[in-house]
Amino acid sequence: MTTAIHTELDADGILLLTIDVPGQSMNVITPEVQADLAAAIERLKTDDAVKGAVLTSGKASGFMAGADLKGMGALFGSGAALPEGKSKMAALFDGVFSLNRLLRDLETCGKPVAAAVNGLALGGGLEFVLACHYRVIADNPKITLGLPEIMVGLFPGAGGTQRLPRLMGIQPALMYLLQGKNMSPQEALGFGVAQAVVPADQIIETAKAWVKANPNGGVQPWDSKNFKMPGGPATALNPNFAQTFVGGTAMTHVNAGDNMNAPRAILSAVYEGAQVPMDLAIRIESKYFAKVVADPQAGNMIRSLFVSKQAAEKGARRPKDVAPAPTKKVAMLGAGLMGAGIAMVSAQAGIEVVLLDTSIEAAEKGKAYTADRLAKKKTPADKAQAILDRIKPTTDYADLAGCDLVIEAVFETREIKAGVTKQTEAVLGPDVIFGSNTSTLPITGLAEAWSKPENFIGIHFFSPVERMPLVEIIVGKKTGPAAIAKALDYVAQIRKTPIVVNDSRGFYTSRCFGTYVQEGLALLGEGTVPALIENVGKQMGMPVGPLAVNDEVGLDLSYKVAQQTKKDLGDAYKGGPGETVIEKMNELSRFGRKNAKGFYVYPEGGKKYLWPELVQTVAGGLAEDQPSAAEVKERLLYRQLVECARCFAEGVLETPQDGDLGAIFGWGFAPFTGGPFSHMDTVGIANVVATLDRLAQRHGERFAPPQLLRDMAARGDSFYAMAAKQAA
Ligand code: NAD
């Protein structure tokens, strides 16, 4: 077996344990790490020549990043063979308890153990550190220490929920546990999570000096008789203790709408565990951890938010045989809201930008956007200047010479887009890759203006560009591999997450997100209480209610897009049930936030509220029979799911990974589900079909499941099983 922890005994009898997992750039907890640590603990217990130990990392990248999330896949499925006579939960408990037990063995080995932390210690990495009796951190404010498991639906399952509260107090510990927040070395020192912060080259000698000076230091505070929980005793008789959990439960409810398993499990583990001795406390923690792991939620979240995201960013969808094509100089056509944002993120990535608009004032204004944002972010002046120096505003196409990528974000009009496309080709020639940021116009049609349509592609950003993490790459009928590779290399340069989809009206994200808004309008048009629609939208994990989001986008824009689509599709156009609502609002010049009146009223300096006359105006009053919250949720959710499934059936999407990433990062689809495709797989395709059939019968064809879903249900198939078969 390979060695993951190197051991070295010095003349003072101090065993230096250096974690250095082979083949990994960053230490993660592997079976080898656990086996080596178990062997080291055994030596500490039995070898009289060993007086104590120092645990450190052999990697310059940091101390340890925690569990190997990719390797944890097996834990989540039911794939692991169950030992004879054990229930699934009991086997799972044994699996997750082993590391917890191991770290408990470390802290009760009877000899002093110090951690010398050279860099980041996250998740299980920090839990290793917390199980040591003395903790020295390198003095570098960039070092992050934390238990961020909650971000992927997990929770710290190696003693973190028990040791952190006993070190820093329950209330502050809950803040870190429930928010996944990191702390700096200085903060750790202040909270008693670290005992010393020293220059990086002195961590080991400081740790060793402590071990040498404290031969009896191998007892954790919570194992001593006089232990007092910081912040007051953990008993129901202490009003602060009770209040902390009342507050924590309320906060969790507000933040996660009671949709996530992990926050509740954390609260329970801390509440119950804090009241009992550590040996029992870690068993309580493992019980809740096993419950969280047994539910598909954590597995779905890890797959989408971690595994698929990383894979996409590393070029999972990039054509393999095209040489790397990083962009050096980008031609940015249009310096409006989107062009200005795209110029900013490009310049920040070190790319030269020629920012072209119809007037120099407009182009300069686009550049000023970057100056403004950098000033707001308090970017140091020299760094900001270097970024600004890379943006050249112009109106002259000749200035585009030398650009190796074009991105177009002019007005959403075919003729104007065709005009700038041709003018650009006249300067750069058709071999340069041309990307359009159109949000609605099919790429295949726009590509006709570029003589080599294989070099034309959609590069669809979201607003505000500098904040939104996703870029949707749209492949037109004639788009070739070189264009896909170039676009993906550019997205990697600006450090965003790409998905790759095929051409279709609204592409993937706008098309599916639109259904959420449309269904909200349909409910409103039927006379449903508007607050019910809005609150259910948020409760199901969407960032905002459907009416609020429509107000943000602009009800006039929704009207224009509907009119344009009607014109384009002619007889094939099927208006949504919410269309009359939008027409009515436009008749009344209620355009949304932009003119301070839409579905909501926006009083100057005050908080927005739902327009009191809304239902009367658009639906003639409240419906007598109001739907239940569950019915509203089902409609808002399944209307999106069926559209996502259609995108897959029609080939707009090629992989469920693209579908899940696009939904979560593009339109904020409930992240705790892992995305719509993970959600459909979890519910079971046959159940999804049954629900859609029922909804279609009641509310119309827009819910009718595509044949693909019926075929999958008949085969007992799932989206990710199909993807795995295809990848194999
Ligand atoms: P905008 O109106 O803010 O900016 C468009 C800019 O293009 C203006 O500065 C205008 O002067 C300039 N322009 C117009 N005609 C031009 C020409 N012939 N040559 C050079 N410049 C010209 O619009 P926006 O919101 O930035 O949208 C631009 C594009 O991005 C549209 O295609 C839109 O559909 C798409 N898009 C917008 C969003 C969004 O949220 N706003 C999101 C994704 C995609």
XYZ file of N, CA and C and ligand atoms in Angstrom, residues 333-339 356-358 362 397 408-412 416-417 420 437-440 460-463, ligand 1:
128
model
N -18.615 43.997 -29.458
C -19.498 44.861 -30.245
C -20.728 45.217 -29.409
N -20.888 46.501 -29.139
C -21.991 46.952 -28.276
C -21.467 47.130 -26.869
N -21.614 48.353 -26.341
C -21.077 48.662 -25.007
C -22.205 48.982 -24.036
N -23.359 48.321 -24.233
C -24.493 48.546 -23.325
C -24.318 47.752 -22.047
N -25.432 47.416 -21.446
C -25.402 46.699 -20.167
C -24.538 45.438 -20.262
N -24.797 44.615 -21.288
C -24.093 43.333 -21.391
C -22.665 43.526 -21.898
N -22.512 44.324 -22.951
C -21.177 44.540 -23.524
C -20.214 45.084 -22.480
N -16.581 48.411 -28.958
C -17.096 49.232 -30.060
C -18.586 49.521 -29.910
N -18.947 50.785 -30.114
C -20.368 51.149 -30.104
C -20.594 52.188 -31.205
N -21.831 52.663 -31.345
C -22.128 53.590 -32.443
C -21.642 55.014 -32.156
N -21.033 56.348 -26.003
C -21.586 55.055 -25.557
C -20.451 54.081 -25.226
N -14.279 50.406 -36.830
C -14.075 48.967 -37.038
C -12.615 48.614 -37.295
N -20.646 39.719 -29.766
C -21.596 40.754 -30.185
C -22.701 40.874 -29.140
N -22.947 42.118 -28.683
C -24.065 42.365 -27.751
C -24.715 43.696 -28.104
N -25.104 43.838 -29.390
C -25.811 45.059 -29.808
C -27.309 44.810 -29.623
N -28.134 45.737 -30.127
C -29.577 45.598 -29.921
C -30.079 44.251 -30.448
N -31.156 43.775 -29.820
C -31.712 42.468 -30.159
C -32.572 42.554 -31.431
N -29.827 44.681 -37.326
C -28.674 45.378 -36.729
C -27.553 44.371 -36.473
N -27.904 43.191 -35.985
C -26.886 42.176 -35.704
C -26.199 41.759 -37.012
N -23.611 44.522 -38.098
C -22.317 44.574 -37.402
C -21.492 43.325 -37.700
N -24.219 37.197 -28.257
C -24.816 37.125 -26.922
C -26.336 37.290 -26.988
N -26.894 37.004 -28.155
C -28.353 37.150 -28.277
C -29.066 36.325 -27.205
N -30.207 36.841 -26.727
C -30.919 36.019 -25.749
C -32.095 35.290 -26.363
N -32.514 35.708 -27.554
C -33.707 35.057 -28.121
C -33.582 34.624 -29.584
N -23.814 33.019 -24.558
C -24.918 33.691 -23.871
C -24.583 33.927 -22.403
N -24.438 35.210 -22.050
C -24.131 35.607 -20.676
C -25.425 35.932 -19.932
N -25.295 36.057 -18.633
C -26.438 36.439 -17.799
C -26.105 37.752 -17.096
N -27.133 38.485 -16.743
C -26.926 39.812 -16.176
C -27.116 39.774 -14.653
P -28.290 47.539 -24.354
O -29.370 48.242 -25.048
O -27.951 47.898 -22.959
O -26.930 47.666 -25.199
C -26.857 47.528 -26.575
C -25.705 48.412 -27.048
O -25.467 48.146 -28.419
C -25.987 49.909 -26.909
O -24.934 50.534 -26.228
C -26.091 50.353 -28.358
O -25.636 51.686 -28.533
C -25.181 49.380 -29.044
N -25.458 49.259 -30.458
C -26.654 49.262 -31.078
N -26.478 49.148 -32.408
C -25.156 49.095 -32.631
C -24.358 48.989 -33.795
N -24.907 48.935 -35.006
N -23.028 48.952 -33.647
C -22.463 49.019 -32.421
N -23.175 49.124 -31.292
C -24.508 49.162 -31.394
O -28.648 45.995 -24.466
P -28.089 44.784 -23.589
O -29.014 44.524 -22.486
O -26.651 44.982 -23.331
O -28.266 43.575 -24.614
C -27.393 43.385 -25.691
C -27.589 41.982 -26.235
O -27.415 41.042 -25.202
C -28.958 41.722 -26.809
O -28.820 40.860 -27.890
C -29.668 41.024 -25.664
O -30.711 40.209 -26.120
C -28.564 40.225 -25.107
N -28.723 39.804 -23.705
C -29.217 40.675 -22.779
C -29.342 40.262 -21.470
C -29.851 41.205 -20.420
O -30.160 40.752 -19.314
N -29.933 42.486 -20.678
C -28.955 38.984 -21.101
C -28.429 38.122 -22.063
C -28.325 38.550 -23.354
